[in-house]
């Protein structure tokens, strides 16, 4: 799954026209600095994912810890979404 996400910068510049022809759009290509940020994000997400999977299988305590972390991540994501929405509308 994460390898599929990593190949994004090669597949995104290709688009489909109205007559279903595939064409290359250089405006969609990521710049080198964006590629570094994207790779860092994907690697961090993968490390969090695989760490949580490993902790989950440690037993009952691991499951509680994973569920707690997932709830905290959900609350943080909701908070960030609302904060960004408030900043964007002002």
mmCIF file of N, CA and C in Angstrom:
data_model
loop_
_atom_site.group_PDB
_atom_site.id
_atom_site.type_symbol
_atom_site.label_atom_id
_atom_site.label_comp_id
_atom_site.label_asym_id
_atom_site.label_seq_id
_atom_site.Cartn_x
_atom_site.Cartn_y
_atom_site.Cartn_z
ATOM 1 N N UNK A 1 0.830 -1.178 0.000
ATOM 2 C CA UNK A 1 0.000 0.000 0.000
ATOM 3 C C UNK A 1 0.882 1.252 0.000
ATOM 4 N N UNK A 2 1.898 1.276 0.837
ATOM 5 C CA UNK A 2 2.735 2.465 0.918
ATOM 6 C C UNK A 2 3.639 2.604 -0.298
ATOM 7 N N UNK A 3 4.045 1.492 -0.885
ATOM 8 C CA UNK A 3 4.831 1.565 -2.120
ATOM 9 C C UNK A 3 3.969 2.143 -3.240
ATOM 10 N N UNK A 4 2.702 1.760 -3.268
ATOM 11 C CA UNK A 4 1.788 2.332 -4.258
ATOM 12 C C UNK A 4 1.632 3.829 -4.096
ATOM 13 N N UNK A 5 1.600 4.293 -2.858
ATOM 14 C CA UNK A 5 1.497 5.733 -2.601
ATOM 15 C C UNK A 5 2.798 6.428 -3.002
ATOM 16 N N UNK A 6 3.929 5.768 -2.780
ATOM 17 C CA UNK A 6 5.216 6.382 -3.115
ATOM 18 C C UNK A 6 5.405 6.615 -4.609
ATOM 19 N N UNK A 7 4.788 5.808 -5.452
ATOM 20 C CA UNK A 7 4.970 6.011 -6.901
ATOM 21 C C UNK A 7 4.033 7.083 -7.443
ATOM 22 N N UNK A 8 3.395 7.816 -6.556
ATOM 23 C CA UNK A 8 2.449 8.852 -6.951
ATOM 24 C C UNK A 8 3.071 9.884 -7.884
ATOM 25 N N UNK A 9 4.298 10.315 -7.613
ATOM 26 C CA UNK A 9 4.845 11.389 -8.422
ATOM 27 C C UNK A 9 5.136 10.971 -9.857
ATOM 28 N N UNK A 10 5.127 9.675 -10.148
ATOM 29 C CA UNK A 10 5.272 9.251 -11.533
ATOM 30 C C UNK A 10 3.919 9.107 -12.221
ATOM 31 N N UNK A 11 2.873 8.835 -11.447
ATOM 32 C CA UNK A 11 1.587 8.553 -12.071
ATOM 33 C C UNK A 11 0.653 9.754 -12.114
ATOM 34 N N UNK A 12 0.828 10.724 -11.241
ATOM 35 C CA UNK A 12 -0.093 11.861 -11.198
ATOM 36 C C UNK A 12 -0.014 12.756 -12.431
ATOM 37 N N UNK A 13 1.151 13.003 -13.044
ATOM 38 C CA UNK A 13 1.176 13.892 -14.202
ATOM 39 C C UNK A 13 0.375 13.379 -15.396
ATOM 40 N N UNK A 14 -0.066 12.146 -15.353
ATOM 41 C CA UNK A 14 -0.864 11.620 -16.452
ATOM 42 C C UNK A 14 -2.336 11.832 -16.156
ATOM 43 N N UNK A 15 -3.063 12.323 -17.133
ATOM 44 C CA UNK A 15 -4.487 12.607 -16.954
ATOM 45 C C UNK A 15 -5.252 12.018 -18.138
ATOM 46 N N UNK A 16 -6.557 12.003 -18.009
ATOM 47 C CA UNK A 16 -7.421 11.486 -19.063
ATOM 48 C C UNK A 16 -8.256 12.645 -19.601
ATOM 49 N N UNK A 17 -8.244 12.821 -20.930
ATOM 50 C CA UNK A 17 -9.002 13.905 -21.546
ATOM 51 C C UNK A 17 -10.472 13.515 -21.679
ATOM 52 N N UNK A 18 -11.274 14.437 -22.171
ATOM 53 C CA UNK A 18 -12.713 14.188 -22.340
ATOM 54 C C UNK A 18 -13.002 13.054 -23.319
ATOM 55 N N UNK A 19 -12.114 12.856 -24.305
ATOM 56 C CA UNK A 19 -12.310 11.761 -25.257
ATOM 57 C C UNK A 19 -11.548 10.500 -24.840
ATOM 58 N N UNK A 20 -11.250 10.390 -23.532
ATOM 59 C CA UNK A 20 -10.639 9.225 -22.908
ATOM 60 C C UNK A 20 -9.239 8.907 -23.432
ATOM 61 N N UNK A 21 -8.485 9.931 -23.797
ATOM 62 C CA UNK A 21 -7.102 9.768 -24.211
ATOM 63 C C UNK A 21 -6.198 10.134 -23.038
ATOM 64 N N UNK A 22 -5.160 9.340 -22.800
ATOM 65 C CA UNK A 22 -4.214 9.628 -21.732
ATOM 66 C C UNK A 22 -3.166 10.600 -22.262
ATOM 67 N N UNK A 23 -2.916 11.661 -21.487
ATOM 68 C CA UNK A 23 -1.902 12.624 -21.878
ATOM 69 C C UNK A 23 -1.092 13.040 -20.659
ATOM 70 N N UNK A 24 0.083 13.596 -20.909
ATOM 71 C CA UNK A 24 0.989 14.027 -19.856
ATOM 72 C C UNK A 24 0.793 15.513 -19.607
ATOM 73 N N UNK A 25 0.581 15.886 -18.349
ATOM 74 C CA UNK A 25 0.421 17.287 -17.984
ATOM 75 C C UNK A 25 1.561 17.667 -17.038
ATOM 76 N N UNK A 26 2.566 18.405 -17.516
ATOM 77 C CA UNK A 26 3.722 18.733 -16.671
ATOM 78 C C UNK A 26 3.383 19.642 -15.493
ATOM 79 N N UNK A 27 2.219 20.300 -15.522
ATOM 80 C CA UNK A 27 1.831 21.166 -14.409
ATOM 81 C C UNK A 27 1.546 20.370 -13.137
ATOM 82 N N UNK A 28 1.227 19.099 -13.274
ATOM 83 C CA UNK A 28 0.923 18.259 -12.118
ATOM 84 C C UNK A 28 2.164 17.631 -11.493
ATOM 85 N N UNK A 29 3.325 17.757 -12.139
ATOM 86 C CA UNK A 29 4.554 17.137 -11.645
ATOM 87 C C UNK A 29 5.021 17.826 -10.368
ATOM 88 N N UNK A 30 5.405 17.019 -9.379
ATOM 89 C CA UNK A 30 5.914 17.583 -8.125
ATOM 90 C C UNK A 30 7.338 18.076 -8.309
ATOM 91 N N UNK A 31 7.663 19.165 -7.595
ATOM 92 C CA UNK A 31 9.012 19.697 -7.592
ATOM 93 C C UNK A 31 9.866 18.873 -6.624
ATOM 94 N N UNK A 32 11.206 18.935 -6.743
ATOM 95 C CA UNK A 32 12.059 18.118 -5.856
ATOM 96 C C UNK A 32 11.807 18.340 -4.367
ATOM 97 N N UNK A 33 11.565 19.586 -3.958
ATOM 98 C CA UNK A 33 11.301 19.827 -2.530
ATOM 99 C C UNK A 33 9.986 19.187 -2.107
ATOM 100 N N UNK A 34 8.991 19.211 -2.985
ATOM 101 C CA UNK A 34 7.715 18.560 -2.681
ATOM 102 C C UNK A 34 7.879 17.047 -2.611
ATOM 103 N N UNK A 35 8.745 16.496 -3.456
ATOM 104 C CA UNK A 35 8.992 15.050 -3.425
ATOM 105 C C UNK A 35 9.600 14.627 -2.097
ATOM 106 N N UNK A 36 10.562 15.414 -1.593
ATOM 107 C CA UNK A 36 11.187 15.087 -0.311
ATOM 108 C C UNK A 36 10.158 15.128 0.811
ATOM 109 N N UNK A 37 9.309 16.148 0.812
ATOM 110 C CA UNK A 37 8.282 16.253 1.847
ATOM 111 C C UNK A 37 7.288 15.102 1.744
ATOM 112 N N UNK A 38 6.929 14.750 0.530
ATOM 113 C CA UNK A 38 5.972 13.669 0.313
ATOM 114 C C UNK A 38 6.544 12.335 0.776
ATOM 115 N N UNK A 39 7.795 12.065 0.443
ATOM 116 C CA UNK A 39 8.440 10.815 0.859
ATOM 117 C C UNK A 39 8.557 10.771 2.383
ATOM 118 N N UNK A 40 8.904 11.911 3.003
ATOM 119 C CA UNK A 40 8.999 11.956 4.464
ATOM 120 C C UNK A 40 7.640 11.673 5.098
ATOM 121 N N UNK A 41 6.574 12.244 4.536
ATOM 122 C CA UNK A 41 5.228 12.001 5.056
ATOM 123 C C UNK A 41 4.857 10.526 4.938
ATOM 124 N N UNK A 42 5.098 9.933 3.784
ATOM 125 C CA UNK A 42 4.725 8.533 3.569
ATOM 126 C C UNK A 42 5.529 7.614 4.493
ATOM 127 N N UNK A 43 6.818 7.887 4.663
ATOM 128 C CA UNK A 43 7.634 7.050 5.546
ATOM 129 C C UNK A 43 7.196 7.188 7.006
ATOM 130 N N UNK A 44 6.847 8.397 7.425
ATOM 131 C CA UNK A 44 6.342 8.587 8.796
ATOM 132 C C UNK A 44 5.009 7.864 8.983
ATOM 133 N N UNK A 45 4.125 7.982 8.004
ATOM 134 C CA UNK A 45 2.828 7.298 8.099
ATOM 135 C C UNK A 45 3.016 5.786 8.134
ATOM 136 N N UNK A 46 3.927 5.273 7.327
ATOM 137 C CA UNK A 46 4.182 3.833 7.314
ATOM 138 C C UNK A 46 4.768 3.371 8.645
ATOM 139 N N UNK A 47 5.674 4.151 9.208
ATOM 140 C CA UNK A 47 6.264 3.747 10.488
ATOM 141 C C UNK A 47 5.231 3.765 11.604
ATOM 142 N N UNK A 48 4.344 4.753 11.609
ATOM 143 C CA UNK A 48 3.270 4.783 12.614
ATOM 144 C C UNK A 48 2.347 3.588 12.418
ATOM 145 N N UNK A 49 1.978 3.312 11.186
ATOM 146 C CA UNK A 49 1.076 2.197 10.891
ATOM 147 C C UNK A 49 1.667 0.867 11.355
ATOM 148 N N UNK A 50 2.902 0.574 10.957
ATOM 149 C CA UNK A 50 3.498 -0.710 11.298
ATOM 150 C C UNK A 50 3.813 -0.808 12.788
ATOM 151 N N UNK A 51 4.139 0.315 13.417
ATOM 152 C CA UNK A 51 4.338 0.307 14.871
ATOM 153 C C UNK A 51 3.039 -0.024 15.594
ATOM 154 N N UNK A 52 1.942 0.595 15.162
ATOM 155 C CA UNK A 52 0.654 0.313 15.788
ATOM 156 C C UNK A 52 0.221 -1.133 15.561
ATOM 157 N N UNK A 53 0.500 -1.663 14.387
ATOM 158 C CA UNK A 53 0.154 -3.067 14.125
ATOM 159 C C UNK A 53 0.947 -3.989 15.049
ATOM 160 N N UNK A 54 2.226 -3.706 15.230
ATOM 161 C CA UNK A 54 3.048 -4.536 16.120
ATOM 162 C C UNK A 54 2.583 -4.428 17.571
ATOM 163 N N UNK A 55 2.255 -3.223 18.010
ATOM 164 C CA UNK A 55 1.796 -3.035 19.390
ATOM 165 C C UNK A 55 0.445 -3.716 19.596
ATOM 166 N N UNK A 56 -0.405 -3.688 18.586
ATOM 167 C CA UNK A 56 -1.740 -4.284 18.687
ATOM 168 C C UNK A 56 -1.666 -5.764 19.054
ATOM 169 N N UNK A 57 -0.698 -6.460 18.531
ATOM 170 C CA UNK A 57 -0.600 -7.895 18.755
ATOM 171 C C UNK A 57 0.206 -8.266 20.001
ATOM 172 N N UNK A 58 0.488 -7.281 20.858
ATOM 173 C CA UNK A 58 1.183 -7.574 22.107
ATOM 174 C C UNK A 58 0.246 -8.124 23.175
ATOM 175 N N UNK A 59 -1.030 -7.996 22.975
ATOM 176 C CA UNK A 59 -1.989 -8.502 23.947
ATOM 177 C C UNK A 59 -3.068 -7.475 24.246
ATOM 178 N N UNK A 60 -3.737 -7.674 25.360
ATOM 179 C CA UNK A 60 -4.851 -6.818 25.721
ATOM 180 C C UNK A 60 -4.408 -5.370 25.946
ATOM 181 N N UNK A 61 -3.267 -5.190 26.599
ATOM 182 C CA UNK A 61 -2.755 -3.845 26.841
ATOM 183 C C UNK A 61 -2.383 -3.166 25.530
ATOM 184 N N UNK A 62 -1.809 -3.913 24.618
ATOM 185 C CA UNK A 62 -1.450 -3.364 23.313
ATOM 186 C C UNK A 62 -2.666 -2.901 22.542
ATOM 187 N N UNK A 63 -3.744 -3.670 22.606
ATOM 188 C CA UNK A 63 -4.974 -3.280 21.910
ATOM 189 C C UNK A 63 -5.536 -1.993 22.489
ATOM 190 N N UNK A 64 -5.539 -1.880 23.828
ATOM 191 C CA UNK A 64 -6.034 -0.655 24.453
ATOM 192 C C UNK A 64 -5.183 0.541 24.062
ATOM 193 N N UNK A 65 -3.869 0.342 24.016
ATOM 194 C CA UNK A 65 -2.963 1.421 23.633
ATOM 195 C C UNK A 65 -3.205 1.857 22.189
ATOM 196 N N UNK A 66 -3.374 0.907 21.306
ATOM 197 C CA UNK A 66 -3.612 1.227 19.892
ATOM 198 C C UNK A 66 -4.927 1.984 19.730
ATOM 199 N N UNK A 67 -5.983 1.532 20.389
ATOM 200 C CA UNK A 67 -7.261 2.231 20.292
ATOM 201 C C UNK A 67 -7.169 3.637 20.872
ATOM 202 N N UNK A 68 -6.419 3.799 21.956
ATOM 203 C CA UNK A 68 -6.228 5.128 22.535
ATOM 204 C C UNK A 68 -5.489 6.046 21.567
ATOM 205 N N UNK A 69 -4.443 5.538 20.949
ATOM 206 C CA UNK A 69 -3.680 6.334 19.981
ATOM 207 C C UNK A 69 -4.552 6.690 18.781
ATOM 208 N N UNK A 70 -5.358 5.761 18.305
ATOM 209 C CA UNK A 70 -6.233 6.047 17.160
ATOM 210 C C UNK A 70 -7.272 7.102 17.501
ATOM 211 N N UNK A 71 -7.828 7.055 18.708
ATOM 212 C CA UNK A 71 -8.798 8.079 19.121
ATOM 213 C C UNK A 71 -8.098 9.436 19.220
ATOM 214 N N UNK A 72 -6.905 9.467 19.791
ATOM 215 C CA UNK A 72 -6.166 10.724 19.882
ATOM 216 C C UNK A 72 -5.822 11.282 18.499
ATOM 217 N N UNK A 73 -5.450 10.419 17.582
ATOM 218 C CA UNK A 73 -5.185 10.865 16.213
ATOM 219 C C UNK A 73 -6.439 11.419 15.547
ATOM 220 N N UNK A 74 -7.571 10.777 15.784
ATOM 221 C CA UNK A 74 -8.829 11.256 15.208
ATOM 222 C C UNK A 74 -9.199 12.623 15.775
ATOM 223 N N UNK A 75 -9.041 12.794 17.077
ATOM 224 C CA UNK A 75 -9.357 14.085 17.702
ATOM 225 C C UNK A 75 -8.407 15.161 17.185
ATOM 226 N N UNK A 76 -7.126 14.839 17.082
ATOM 227 C CA UNK A 76 -6.156 15.807 16.567
ATOM 228 C C UNK A 76 -6.465 16.176 15.122
ATOM 229 N N UNK A 77 -6.824 15.200 14.306
ATOM 230 C CA UNK A 77 -7.168 15.490 12.907
ATOM 231 C C UNK A 77 -8.387 16.388 12.813
ATOM 232 N N UNK A 78 -9.385 16.129 13.622
ATOM 233 C CA UNK A 78 -10.580 16.979 13.637
ATOM 234 C C UNK A 78 -10.229 18.393 14.074
ATOM 235 N N UNK A 79 -9.404 18.519 15.116
ATOM 236 C CA UNK A 79 -8.968 19.829 15.590
ATOM 237 C C UNK A 79 -8.207 20.581 14.489
ATOM 238 N N UNK A 80 -7.283 19.908 13.810
ATOM 239 C CA UNK A 80 -6.516 20.549 12.741
ATOM 240 C C UNK A 80 -7.402 20.939 11.575
ATOM 241 N N UNK A 81 -8.382 20.106 11.248
ATOM 242 C CA UNK A 81 -9.302 20.433 10.162
ATOM 243 C C UNK A 81 -10.079 21.704 10.488
ATOM 244 N N UNK A 82 -10.600 21.791 11.706
ATOM 245 C CA UNK A 82 -11.363 22.970 12.095
ATOM 246 C C UNK A 82 -10.476 24.215 12.186
ATOM 247 N N UNK A 83 -9.246 24.040 12.664
ATOM 248 C CA UNK A 83 -8.321 25.169 12.735
ATOM 249 C C UNK A 83 -7.984 25.688 11.345
ATOM 250 N N UNK A 84 -7.686 24.784 10.428
ATOM 251 C CA UNK A 84 -7.370 25.201 9.056
ATOM 252 C C UNK A 84 -8.570 25.822 8.375
ATOM 253 N N UNK A 85 -9.756 25.318 8.651
ATOM 254 C CA UNK A 85 -10.973 25.895 8.101
ATOM 255 C C UNK A 85 -11.179 27.315 8.636
ATOM 256 N N UNK A 86 -10.948 27.501 9.929
ATOM 257 C CA UNK A 86 -11.096 28.837 10.523
ATOM 258 C C UNK A 86 -10.074 29.804 9.953
ATOM 259 N N UNK A 87 -8.842 29.352 9.754
ATOM 260 C CA UNK A 87 -7.806 30.228 9.195
ATOM 261 C C UNK A 87 -8.111 30.546 7.736
ATOM 262 N N UNK A 88 -8.601 29.581 6.989
ATOM 263 C CA UNK A 88 -8.857 29.797 5.557
ATOM 264 C C UNK A 88 -10.041 30.722 5.324
ATOM 265 N N UNK A 89 -10.980 30.769 6.239
ATOM 266 C CA UNK A 89 -12.165 31.601 6.020
ATOM 267 C C UNK A 89 -12.003 33.017 6.582
ATOM 268 N N UNK A 90 -10.897 33.287 7.276
ATOM 269 C CA UNK A 90 -10.703 34.644 7.804
ATOM 270 C C UNK A 90 -9.699 35.390 7.033
#
